[in-house]
């Protein structure tokens, strides 16, 4: 098989902790340097929180795993300083097409709106994603990434978590105020805590064949076939990745023998039947996978927080694994930081599990429905599925019923205990609990996007029509918000440049094409409060400082 990627081998390095007389205590230890552990490390380090990351391995993800990263993943990666590299290397796509037998029945657009910084999706091999995050960690002096450091024991005692770590030079112990367990689907930390992830294992097998071929063969789109002539009775999914690698997923059914199916002599005829005898390609990777939808009851266990696949798992249809895992990290890190700094009560940490369990349930529901639709488990389900597919070609109403993997969008945390209830009427979907929307802005005379400005701290968005909306008392109140122990830094959003002197902690953004005003249904003095993870936590038709302080206190778990 052809290798287009050279897997890095990271050195094991002895840590001074291994020579300490007693276990050294760190504020945060992250277990696992997969996508989630790496993202957590970057986020903590960017927030100025020293973090140790322990991984049992010394390279990035081997094989073909995650491919599709949604807009929200990219928005978060932008905040973490990796987004541009992902987009530059990845294959951008917004269009998906669905085929039945030998004809296309419809297509859809993952980002029907213009004026967002990021596309609906990019496709990129998981190993590149991890490599870029490892590179980002190297730029940050607060993150200590330790390869070939395997956590073999974990226990909570008094006010600390004690971890026993195995290395090529033997075992040592460290302590942590908090541990983030990102050690994957078979989480050893979870098992060592006596906890389980419960759910459904699907009786089906898919073959992944990654092939290198001419980039002009297919456009950069997601194509899904039900019952194609080249793979009768089954389904097939096609995605283009970086380096002209194409990912083909063939449904094999439960009775297929994974070892036989992985053999090149069995794969190559399948791929040729699909691509045509005359298309040249080389096989880069092949594997057979089964899938599971499950989650832990709670994502917090004392001082240990579970994130990513350790906490919840979905089938790959809908691309919700890494896409939801990074939202866990986005949700957790700012909370731990503020609690460690004594700026928020420890009770703030109680919000992590209910917020992310709510999101996991939505993802598991969507993923289970997709899996049931793609591989019907009963004759009745198959009849329903086939009828929907036939109708979808000519009738729009049937298309929402077709489920070839409802693709990842961030769940809106509408039930969050941190939200302030809406008391005024808005005609837009950016409700408390939703991620803030994006739109082009001008910042200091330069083109930018709203989501590049918002995040890492509490932000206010104050919409103004003109200078008359910025009275001296409002400016004074914005200044007071910015000077709090946990500041609220406000962006004044105007429709045009204004010559106005703003206090420290308040900045002007010009809504370049009006998209931000329109998407947030803004009126003069409308105010949105966002959390450090860019989620809207409160909104009000008229700025009211006392209401902002109350909403921020609620969002801080006070
Ligand atoms: C076929 C397939 C396709 C997929 N496609 C997509 C997709 O398109 N989009 C998407 O969003 N998701 C997709 N996923 C899911 C995605 O790959 C996972 O959700 C993601 O890898 C989870 O990241 P993680 O960091 O939680 O866990 P992992 O990636 O599993 O990383 C866990 C890390 O912990 C380390 N570790 C384990 N035990 C220990 C220990 N005791 N001590 C120290 N370190 C330890 C491991 O070595 C590893 O580095 C796909 C998955 C599969 C299998």
Coordinates of C-alpha atoms and ligand atoms in Angstrom, one line a residue:
X1 CA 0.0 0.0 0.0
X2 CA 1.1 3.5 -0.7
X3 CA 1.9 5.9 2.1
X4 CA 1.3 9.6 1.4
X5 CA 2.0 10.6 5.0
X6 CA 5.1 10.1 7.2
X7 CA 4.1 9.5 10.7
X8 CA 6.1 11.6 13.2
X9 CA 7.8 9.8 16.1
X10 CA 7.9 12.1 19.2
X11 CA 10.7 11.5 21.7
X12 CA 10.1 10.3 25.2
X13 CA 11.7 12.8 27.5
X14 CA 12.4 12.3 31.2
X15 CA 10.5 14.8 33.3
X16 CA 11.9 16.4 36.5
X17 CA 8.7 15.1 38.1
X18 CA 10.2 11.6 37.9
X19 CA 13.1 12.6 40.2
X20 CA 11.0 14.6 42.7
X21 CA 11.1 13.4 46.3
X22 CA 7.3 13.4 46.5
X23 CA 4.6 13.6 43.8
X24 CA 4.5 17.1 42.2
X25 CA 1.1 18.7 42.1
X26 CA -0.1 20.3 38.9
X27 CA -3.3 22.4 38.4
X28 CA -4.5 20.2 35.5
X29 CA -3.4 16.9 34.0
X30 CA -5.0 15.8 30.7
X31 CA -4.9 12.0 30.0
X32 CA -4.6 11.3 26.2
X33 CA -3.1 13.2 23.3
X34 CA -5.8 12.5 20.7
X35 CA -7.6 15.4 19.2
X36 CA -9.4 16.2 22.4
X37 CA -6.5 16.0 24.8
X38 CA -4.4 18.2 22.4
X39 CA -7.2 20.7 22.1
X40 CA -7.6 20.8 25.8
X41 CA -3.8 21.4 26.3
X42 CA -3.8 24.3 23.8
X43 CA -6.9 25.9 25.5
X44 CA -5.5 25.6 29.0
X45 CA -2.1 27.0 27.9
X46 CA -3.7 29.9 26.1
X47 CA -5.7 30.7 29.2
X48 CA -2.4 30.7 31.1
X49 CA -3.2 27.5 33.1
X50 CA -0.1 25.2 33.3
X51 CA -1.2 21.8 31.9
X52 CA 0.5 18.4 31.7
X53 CA -0.6 16.0 28.9
X54 CA 0.2 12.3 29.2
X55 CA -0.1 10.0 26.2
X56 CA 0.8 6.3 26.2
X57 CA 1.9 6.5 22.5
X58 CA 4.5 8.6 20.6
X59 CA 2.8 9.5 17.4
X60 CA -0.5 10.8 15.9
X61 CA -3.6 8.8 15.0
X62 CA -2.5 5.9 12.8
X63 CA -5.0 4.8 10.1
X64 CA -8.1 6.3 8.7
X65 CA -10.4 7.8 11.3
X66 CA -12.0 11.2 11.4
X67 CA -12.3 13.0 8.0
X68 CA -15.0 15.7 8.3
X69 CA -14.7 18.7 10.5
X70 CA -17.7 21.0 10.8
X71 CA -17.8 24.8 10.8
X72 CA -18.0 24.9 14.6
X73 CA -14.9 22.7 14.9
X74 CA -13.1 25.2 12.7
X75 CA -14.4 28.2 14.7
X76 CA -13.1 26.6 17.9
X77 CA -9.8 25.7 16.2
X78 CA -9.5 29.3 15.1
X79 CA -9.8 30.4 18.7
X80 CA -7.1 27.8 19.5
X81 CA -4.8 29.1 16.8
X82 CA -5.0 26.0 14.5
X83 CA -8.0 26.8 12.3
X84 CA -6.2 28.4 9.3
X85 CA -3.8 25.5 9.0
X86 CA -6.6 23.0 9.0
X87 CA -8.5 24.9 6.3
X88 CA -5.3 25.4 4.2
X89 CA -4.5 21.7 4.1
X90 CA -8.1 20.4 4.1
X91 CA -10.6 20.1 1.3
X92 CA -13.4 22.6 1.7
X93 CA -16.9 21.4 0.9
X94 CA -20.5 22.5 1.4
X95 CA -22.4 20.4 -1.1
X96 CA -23.6 16.8 -0.4
X97 CA -25.3 14.6 -3.0
X98 CA -27.5 11.6 -2.4
X99 CA -27.9 8.8 -5.1
X100 CA -30.3 5.9 -5.4
X101 CA -29.4 3.1 -7.7
X102 CA -27.6 4.8 -10.5
X103 CA -29.1 8.3 -10.3
X104 CA -28.8 11.4 -8.1
X105 CA -32.0 12.1 -6.2
X106 CA -31.0 15.4 -4.6
X107 CA -28.3 17.6 -3.2
X108 CA -27.9 19.8 -0.2
X109 CA -25.8 22.7 1.0
X110 CA -24.2 22.6 4.5
X111 CA -23.7 26.4 4.5
X112 CA -26.5 28.0 2.6
X113 CA -25.7 31.5 4.0
X114 CA -22.9 33.7 2.7
X115 CA -20.5 35.8 4.8
X116 CA -19.1 33.3 7.3
X117 CA -15.4 33.0 7.8
X118 CA -15.5 29.2 7.7
X119 CA -17.2 26.8 5.3
X120 CA -19.8 24.2 6.3
X121 CA -17.1 21.5 6.4
X122 CA -13.6 20.6 5.6
X123 CA -12.2 17.1 5.0
X124 CA -8.8 16.2 6.5
X125 CA -7.1 13.1 7.7
X126 CA -7.1 12.9 11.5
X127 CA -3.3 12.5 11.6
X128 CA -2.8 16.0 10.1
X129 CA -5.2 17.5 12.6
X130 CA -3.3 16.0 15.5
X131 CA 0.1 17.0 14.0
X132 CA -1.0 20.6 13.7
X133 CA -2.3 20.6 17.3
X134 CA 1.0 19.1 18.5
X135 CA 2.8 21.9 16.7
X136 CA 0.6 24.5 18.3
X137 CA 1.4 23.1 21.7
X138 CA 5.1 23.6 21.0
X139 CA 4.4 27.3 20.6
X140 CA 2.9 27.6 24.1
X141 CA 5.1 27.5 27.2
X142 CA 2.4 26.4 29.6
X143 CA 1.7 23.0 28.1
X144 CA 4.0 20.0 28.9
X145 CA 3.2 17.2 26.5
X146 CA 4.8 13.9 27.7
X147 CA 4.9 11.0 25.2
X148 CA 5.1 7.4 26.3
X149 CA 3.6 8.3 29.6
X150 CA 0.8 5.8 30.3
X151 CA -1.6 6.4 33.2
X152 CA -1.9 3.0 34.9
X153 CA -3.6 4.1 38.1
X154 CA -5.7 7.0 39.3
X155 CA -7.4 7.8 42.6
X156 CA -8.8 10.8 44.3
X157 CA -7.6 11.6 47.8
X158 CA -8.4 14.7 49.8
X159 CA -8.2 17.6 47.4
X160 CA -6.2 16.0 44.7
X161 CA -6.2 13.3 42.0
X162 CA -3.1 11.0 42.2
X163 CA -2.0 9.5 39.0
X164 CA 0.5 6.7 38.5
X165 CA 2.3 6.9 35.2
X166 CA 4.3 4.2 33.5
X167 CA 7.2 5.2 31.2
X168 CA 10.1 3.5 29.5
X169 CA 12.1 4.3 32.6
X170 CA 9.6 3.0 35.1
X171 CA 6.7 4.4 37.1
X172 CA 6.2 7.8 38.8
X173 CA 3.4 9.6 40.5
X174 CA 2.0 13.1 40.0
X175 CA -1.0 14.9 41.5
X176 CA -3.5 17.3 40.0
X177 CA -6.2 19.6 41.1
X178 CA -8.3 18.5 38.1
X179 CA -7.9 15.7 35.5
X180 CA -9.4 15.8 32.1
X181 CA -9.8 12.2 30.8
X182 CA -9.4 12.2 27.0
X183 CA -8.2 8.7 26.7
X184 CA -10.6 7.6 24.0
X185 CA -13.5 5.1 23.6
X186 CA -11.9 2.4 25.7
X187 CA -10.9 4.9 28.4
X188 CA -8.8 3.2 31.0
X189 CA -9.4 6.2 33.4
X190 CA -13.2 5.4 33.1
X191 CA -12.6 1.8 33.9
X192 CA -10.2 2.6 36.8
X193 CA -13.0 4.8 38.3
X194 CA -15.4 1.9 38.1
X195 CA -17.5 3.7 35.5
X196 CA -19.1 2.6 32.2
X197 CA -20.2 4.0 28.9
X198 CA -23.6 2.4 28.1
X199 CA -25.5 2.2 24.8
X200 CA -25.9 0.3 21.6
X201 CA -23.5 -1.7 19.4
X202 CA -24.7 -1.9 15.8
X203 CA -24.5 -5.2 14.0
X204 CA -22.9 -3.9 10.9
X205 CA -19.5 -3.6 9.3
X206 CA -18.1 -0.9 7.0
X207 CA -15.0 -1.2 4.9
X208 CA -12.8 1.9 4.6
X209 CA -10.7 2.1 1.5
X210 CA -8.5 5.1 1.2
X211 CA -7.3 5.5 -2.4
X212 CA -5.0 8.0 -4.0
X213 CA -6.2 9.1 -7.4
X214 CA -6.7 12.0 -9.9
X215 CA -8.3 14.9 -8.1
X216 CA -10.4 15.7 -11.1
X217 CA -12.3 12.4 -10.9
X218 CA -14.9 13.7 -8.5
X219 CA -15.7 17.3 -7.2
X220 CA -14.9 18.1 -3.5
X221 CA -18.4 17.1 -2.3
X222 CA -19.9 14.4 -0.1
X223 CA -21.5 11.7 -2.2
X224 CA -23.7 9.0 -0.7
X225 CA -25.2 6.1 -2.7
X226 CA -28.0 3.8 -1.6
X227 CA -28.1 0.5 -3.5
X228 CA -25.6 1.5 -6.2
X229 CA -25.1 -0.8 -9.2
X230 CA -21.5 -1.3 -8.2
X231 CA -22.4 -2.4 -4.7
X232 CA -25.9 -3.8 -4.9
X233 CA -28.2 -3.9 -1.9
X234 CA -25.7 -1.9 0.2
X235 CA -24.5 1.7 0.5
X236 CA -21.3 3.6 -0.2
X237 CA -19.9 7.0 0.9
X238 CA -17.3 9.0 -0.8
X239 CA -15.2 11.9 0.5
X240 CA -12.1 13.6 -0.8
X241 CA -9.3 14.3 1.7
X242 CA -6.0 16.1 1.4
X243 CA -3.1 14.9 -0.8
X244 CA -5.6 13.5 -3.4
X245 CA -6.6 10.7 -1.0
X246 CA -10.3 9.6 -1.4
X247 CA -12.1 7.9 1.4
X248 CA -14.6 5.3 0.3
X249 CA -16.8 3.6 2.9
X250 CA -18.5 0.4 1.7
X251 CA -21.3 -1.1 3.8
X252 CA -20.5 -4.8 4.1
X253 CA -23.3 -6.1 6.4
X254 CA -22.7 -8.0 9.7
X255 CA -21.8 -11.4 8.2
X256 CA -18.7 -10.1 6.3
X257 CA -15.4 -11.5 7.5
X258 CA -13.3 -8.4 8.4
X259 CA -10.0 -10.1 7.8
X260 CA -10.9 -11.3 4.4
X261 CA -12.5 -8.0 3.4
X262 CA -9.3 -6.1 4.3
X263 CA -7.1 -8.1 1.9
X264 CA -6.1 -6.0 -1.2
X265 CA -7.2 -8.8 -3.5
X266 CA -10.8 -8.4 -2.2
X267 CA -10.7 -4.6 -2.0
X268 CA -9.3 -3.7 -5.3
X269 CA -12.1 -5.4 -7.3
X270 CA -14.6 -3.5 -5.2
X271 CA -12.9 -0.2 -5.9
X272 CA -12.6 -1.0 -9.6
X273 CA -16.3 -1.8 -9.8
X274 CA -17.0 1.6 -8.3
X275 CA -14.5 3.7 -10.1
X276 CA -14.4 1.9 -13.4
X277 CA -11.7 -0.5 -14.7
X278 CA -9.7 2.2 -16.4
X279 CA -9.3 4.6 -13.4
X280 CA -5.9 4.5 -11.9
X281 CA -5.6 4.5 -8.2
X282 CA -3.4 3.2 -5.4
X283 CA -4.7 1.9 -2.1
X284 CA -3.4 3.9 0.9
X285 CA -5.3 2.3 3.8
X286 CA -7.9 -0.3 4.4
X287 CA -9.8 -1.3 7.6
X288 CA -13.1 -2.6 8.7
X289 CA -15.0 -0.9 11.5
X290 CA -18.2 -1.5 13.5
X291 CA -19.8 1.3 15.4
X292 CA -21.4 2.1 18.8
X293 CA -23.6 4.8 20.2
X294 CA -23.1 5.2 23.9
X295 CA -22.3 7.5 26.7
X296 CA -21.4 7.7 30.4
X297 CA -24.2 8.6 32.8
X298 CA -22.3 11.7 34.0
X299 CA -19.2 13.3 32.5
X300 CA -17.8 14.4 35.9
X301 CA -16.5 12.1 38.6
X302 CA -15.3 14.3 41.5
X303 CA -12.2 16.1 40.2
X304 CA -12.1 14.0 37.0
X305 CA -13.9 15.2 33.9
X306 CA -14.5 13.0 30.9
X307 CA -14.4 14.4 27.3
X308 CA -14.5 13.2 23.8
X309 CA -14.8 9.5 23.0
X310 CA -14.1 8.6 26.7
X311 CA -17.4 10.3 27.6
X312 CA -19.5 9.5 24.5
X313 CA -19.3 7.7 21.3
X314 CA -21.3 7.9 18.1
X315 CA -21.3 6.1 14.7
X316 CA -19.2 7.9 12.1
X317 CA -22.3 8.9 10.1
X318 CA -22.9 12.6 10.7
X319 CA -19.3 13.2 11.7
X320 CA -20.2 13.9 15.3
X321 CA -17.3 12.3 17.2
X322 CA -14.4 14.7 17.1
X323 CA -16.9 17.5 16.2
X324 CA -18.7 17.1 19.5
X325 CA -15.6 16.2 21.5
X326 CA -14.0 19.6 20.8
X327 CA -17.2 21.3 22.0
X328 CA -16.7 19.4 25.4
X329 CA -13.2 21.0 25.6
X330 CA -14.5 24.4 24.6
X331 CA -17.1 24.1 27.4
X332 CA -14.9 22.8 30.2
X333 CA -11.6 24.7 30.0
X334 CA -12.7 28.2 30.8
X335 CA -14.7 26.9 33.8
X336 CA -11.7 25.1 35.3
X337 CA -9.6 28.1 34.7
X338 CA -11.9 30.5 36.5
X339 CA -12.4 28.1 39.4
X340 CA -8.6 27.6 39.8
X341 CA -8.1 31.4 39.8
X342 CA -10.8 31.7 42.5
X343 CA -12.9 33.9 40.2
X344 CA -15.8 31.5 40.0
X345 CA -17.3 29.2 42.6
X346 CA -16.4 25.5 42.3
X347 CA -20.1 24.9 41.6
X348 CA -19.6 26.3 38.1
X349 CA -18.0 23.0 37.3
X350 CA -21.3 21.2 38.0
X351 CA -22.6 22.7 34.8
X352 CA -20.2 20.8 32.6
X353 CA -21.9 17.4 32.7
X354 CA -25.5 18.5 32.2
X355 CA -24.5 20.8 29.3
X356 CA -22.5 18.2 27.5
X357 CA -24.8 15.2 28.3
X358 CA -27.6 17.2 26.7
X359 CA -25.4 17.7 23.6
X360 CA -24.3 14.0 23.6
X361 CA -27.9 12.9 23.7
X362 CA -28.7 15.0 20.6
X363 CA -25.7 13.6 18.8
X364 CA -26.4 10.0 19.8
X365 CA -30.1 10.4 18.7
X366 CA -29.0 11.8 15.3
X367 CA -26.3 9.2 14.8
X368 CA -28.6 6.3 15.8
X369 CA -31.3 7.5 13.4
X370 CA -28.7 7.8 10.5
X371 CA -27.4 4.4 11.2
X372 CA -30.9 2.8 11.3
X373 CA -31.8 4.6 8.0
X374 CA -28.6 3.6 6.2
X375 CA -28.6 0.0 7.4
X376 CA -32.3 -0.9 8.2
X377 CA -32.6 -3.5 10.9
X378 CA -36.0 -5.0 9.9
X379 CA -38.0 -5.6 6.7
X380 CA -40.5 -2.9 7.6
X381 CA -37.7 -0.3 8.2
X382 CA -36.2 -1.2 4.8
X383 CA -39.6 -0.8 3.0
X384 CA -40.0 2.6 4.7
X385 CA -36.5 3.6 3.8
X386 CA -36.8 2.6 0.2
X387 CA -40.2 4.4 -0.2
X388 CA -38.7 7.6 1.2
X389 CA -35.7 7.4 -1.1
X390 CA -38.0 6.9 -4.2
X391 CA -40.2 9.8 -3.2
X392 CA -37.3 12.1 -2.4
X393 CA -36.3 12.3 -6.0
X394 CA -39.4 14.2 -7.0
X395 CA -40.9 15.5 -3.8
X396 CA -39.2 18.0 -1.5
X397 CA -41.2 16.9 1.5
X398 CA -39.6 13.5 1.6
X399 CA -36.0 14.8 1.5
X400 CA -35.8 15.7 5.2
X401 CA -36.7 12.0 5.9
X402 CA -33.7 10.8 4.0
X403 CA -30.9 10.3 6.5
X404 CA -27.5 9.5 5.0
X405 CA -25.8 10.9 8.1
X406 CA -27.3 14.1 9.4
X407 CA -24.2 16.1 9.6
X408 CA -22.8 17.7 12.7
X409 CA -24.1 21.0 13.9
X410 CA -23.6 22.2 17.4
X411 CA -26.5 21.4 19.7
X412 CA -28.0 24.5 21.3
X413 CA -27.6 24.2 25.1
X414 CA -31.1 25.7 25.7
X415 CA -31.6 23.9 29.0
X416 CA -28.3 25.1 30.5
X417 CA -28.5 26.2 34.1
X418 CA -26.1 29.0 33.1
X419 CA -28.5 30.7 30.6
X420 CA -30.5 33.7 31.4
X421 CA -34.1 33.3 30.2
X422 CA -35.2 35.6 27.3
X423 CA -37.6 38.2 28.5
X424 CA -37.9 40.1 25.3
X425 CA -38.8 39.0 21.8
X426 CA -36.2 38.3 19.2
X427 CA -36.7 37.0 15.7
X428 CA -33.5 35.0 15.3
X429 CA -32.3 31.6 16.3
X430 CA -29.2 32.7 18.3
X431 CA -30.9 32.0 21.6
X432 CA -29.1 31.7 25.0
X433 CA -27.2 28.4 24.7
X434 CA -26.5 28.8 21.0
X435 CA -23.0 29.5 19.7
X436 CA -22.7 33.1 18.6
X437 CA -23.1 33.6 14.8
X438 CA -20.4 35.0 12.5
X439 CA -20.3 37.8 10.0
X440 CA -17.7 40.1 8.4
X441 CA -16.6 43.1 10.4
X442 CA -14.1 45.8 10.2
X443 CA -11.8 46.1 13.2
X444 CA -9.3 48.9 13.4
X445 CA -9.7 49.5 9.7
X446 CA -9.0 45.8 8.8
X447 CA -11.3 43.2 7.5
X448 CA -12.1 40.6 10.1
X449 CA -14.9 38.3 11.3
X450 CA -17.0 38.6 14.5
X451 CA -16.0 35.1 15.8
X452 CA -12.3 36.0 15.5
X453 CA -13.0 38.9 18.0
X454 CA -15.3 37.1 20.4
X455 CA -14.1 34.4 22.8
X456 CA -11.7 33.3 25.6
X457 CA -13.4 35.8 27.9
X458 CA -16.9 37.2 28.5
X459 CA -17.9 39.6 25.8
X460 CA -20.7 42.0 25.2
X461 CA -22.1 42.9 21.8
X462 CA -23.7 46.3 21.9
X463 CA -25.5 47.3 18.7
X464 CA -25.7 51.0 18.0
X465 CA -27.1 53.1 15.2
X466 CA -25.0 56.2 15.9
X467 CA -23.2 58.1 18.6
X468 CA -26.5 59.0 20.3
X469 CA -26.7 55.4 21.5
X470 CA -23.4 55.7 23.3
X471 CA -24.3 58.1 26.1
X472 CA -21.7 59.0 28.7
X473 CA -23.5 56.9 31.3
X474 CA -23.5 53.8 28.9
X475 CA -19.8 54.3 28.2
X476 CA -19.1 54.5 31.9
X477 CA -21.1 51.3 32.6
X478 CA -19.3 49.5 29.8
X479 CA -16.0 50.6 31.3
X480 CA -17.1 49.3 34.7
X481 CA -18.0 45.9 33.2
X482 CA -14.6 45.7 31.5
X483 CA -12.9 46.5 34.9
X484 CA -14.6 43.7 36.9
X485 CA -12.7 40.8 38.4
X486 CA -14.1 38.7 35.5
X487 CA -14.3 41.3 32.8
X488 CA -17.0 41.7 30.2
X489 CA -15.3 43.3 27.3
X490 CA -17.8 44.9 24.9
X491 CA -17.7 45.2 21.2
X492 CA -19.8 48.2 20.0
X493 CA -21.2 47.1 16.7
X494 CA -22.0 49.9 14.3
X495 CA -23.2 49.9 10.8
X496 CA -20.5 52.5 9.8
X497 CA -17.2 53.8 11.0
X498 CA -17.7 56.3 13.9
X499 CA -15.4 58.8 15.3
X500 CA -15.9 58.0 19.0
X501 CA -13.6 57.7 21.9
X502 CA -14.2 54.4 23.7
X503 CA -13.0 53.5 27.2
X504 CA -10.4 50.7 27.9
X505 CA -12.0 47.3 27.3
X506 CA -14.5 48.6 24.8
X507 CA -13.9 48.3 21.0
X508 CA -15.7 49.3 17.9
X509 CA -16.5 46.8 15.1
X510 CA -18.2 47.9 11.9
X511 CA -20.7 45.4 10.6
X512 CA -19.4 45.3 7.1
X513 CA -22.3 43.9 5.1
X514 CA -25.0 44.1 7.8
X515 CA -25.0 40.3 8.4
X516 CA -24.3 40.5 12.1
X517 CA -27.2 42.9 12.7
X518 CA -29.5 40.8 10.6
X519 CA -28.4 37.4 12.1
X520 CA -28.8 38.7 15.7
X521 CA -32.0 40.6 14.9
X522 CA -30.4 43.7 16.4
X523 CA -32.0 47.1 17.2
X524 CA -30.2 50.1 18.6
X525 CA -28.8 49.2 22.1
X526 CA -29.6 45.5 21.7
X527 CA -27.0 43.6 23.8
X528 CA -25.8 40.0 23.7
X529 CA -23.6 38.5 26.4
X530 CA -21.3 35.7 25.3
X531 CA -19.3 33.2 27.4
X532 CA -15.6 32.5 26.9
X533 CA -16.6 29.6 24.7
X534 CA -18.5 32.0 22.3
X535 CA -21.9 30.7 23.5
X536 CA -24.6 33.3 23.9
X537 CA -25.7 33.2 27.5
X538 CA -28.1 36.2 27.7
X539 CA -29.5 38.8 25.3
X540 CA -31.7 41.9 25.9
X541 CA -33.4 44.4 23.7
X542 CA -32.0 47.4 25.6
X543 CA -28.6 47.4 27.3
X544 CA -29.0 47.3 31.1
X545 CA -25.8 47.0 33.2
X546 CA -27.5 45.4 36.2
X547 CA -29.1 42.8 33.9
X548 CA -25.7 42.1 32.3
X549 CA -24.0 41.6 35.7
X550 CA -26.9 39.3 36.9
X551 CA -26.6 37.3 33.7
X552 CA -22.8 37.0 34.0
X553 CA -23.1 35.9 37.6
X554 CA -25.6 33.2 36.5
X555 CA -23.1 32.1 33.8
X556 CA -20.4 31.9 36.5
X557 CA -22.6 29.5 38.5
X558 CA -23.0 32.1 41.3
Ligands
LIG1 C1 -14.0 5.3 10.9 C2 -14.1 6.5 11.7 C3 -14.5 7.7 11.1 C4 -14.6 8.8 11.8 N1 -15.0 10.0 11.2 C5 -15.2 11.1 11.9 C6 -15.4 12.3 11.2 O1 -15.5 12.4 10.0 N2 -15.6 13.4 12.0 C7 -15.6 13.4 13.4 O2 -15.8 14.5 14.0 N3 -15.3 12.3 14.0 C8 -15.1 11.1 13.3 N4 -14.7 10.0 14.0 C9 -14.5 10.0 15.4 C10 -13.2 10.6 15.9 O3 -12.1 9.8 15.3 C11 -13.1 10.5 17.4 O4 -14.2 11.1 17.9 C12 -11.9 11.2 18.0 O5 -10.7 10.5 17.6 C13 -11.9 11.2 19.5 O6 -10.8 11.8 20.0 P1 -10.4 11.6 21.5 O7 -9.2 12.5 21.7 O8 -11.5 11.7 22.4 O9 -9.9 10.1 21.6 P2 -8.7 9.3 20.8 O10 -8.6 9.9 19.4 O11 -9.1 7.9 20.8 O12 -7.4 9.6 21.6 C14 -7.2 9.0 22.8 C15 -5.7 9.2 23.2 O13 -5.5 8.7 24.5 C16 -4.3 7.9 24.5 N5 -4.5 7.0 25.7 C17 -5.3 5.9 25.9 N6 -5.1 5.4 27.1 C18 -4.2 6.1 27.7 C19 -3.6 6.0 29.0 N7 -3.9 5.0 29.9 N8 -2.6 6.9 29.3 C20 -2.2 7.9 28.5 N9 -2.8 8.0 27.2 C21 -3.7 7.1 26.9 C22 -4.3 7.2 23.2 O14 -3.0 6.8 22.8 C23 -4.8 8.3 22.3 O15 -3.7 9.1 21.9 C24 -14.5 8.8 13.3 C25 -14.1 7.6 13.9 C26 -13.9 6.5 13.1 C27 -13.5 5.2 13.8

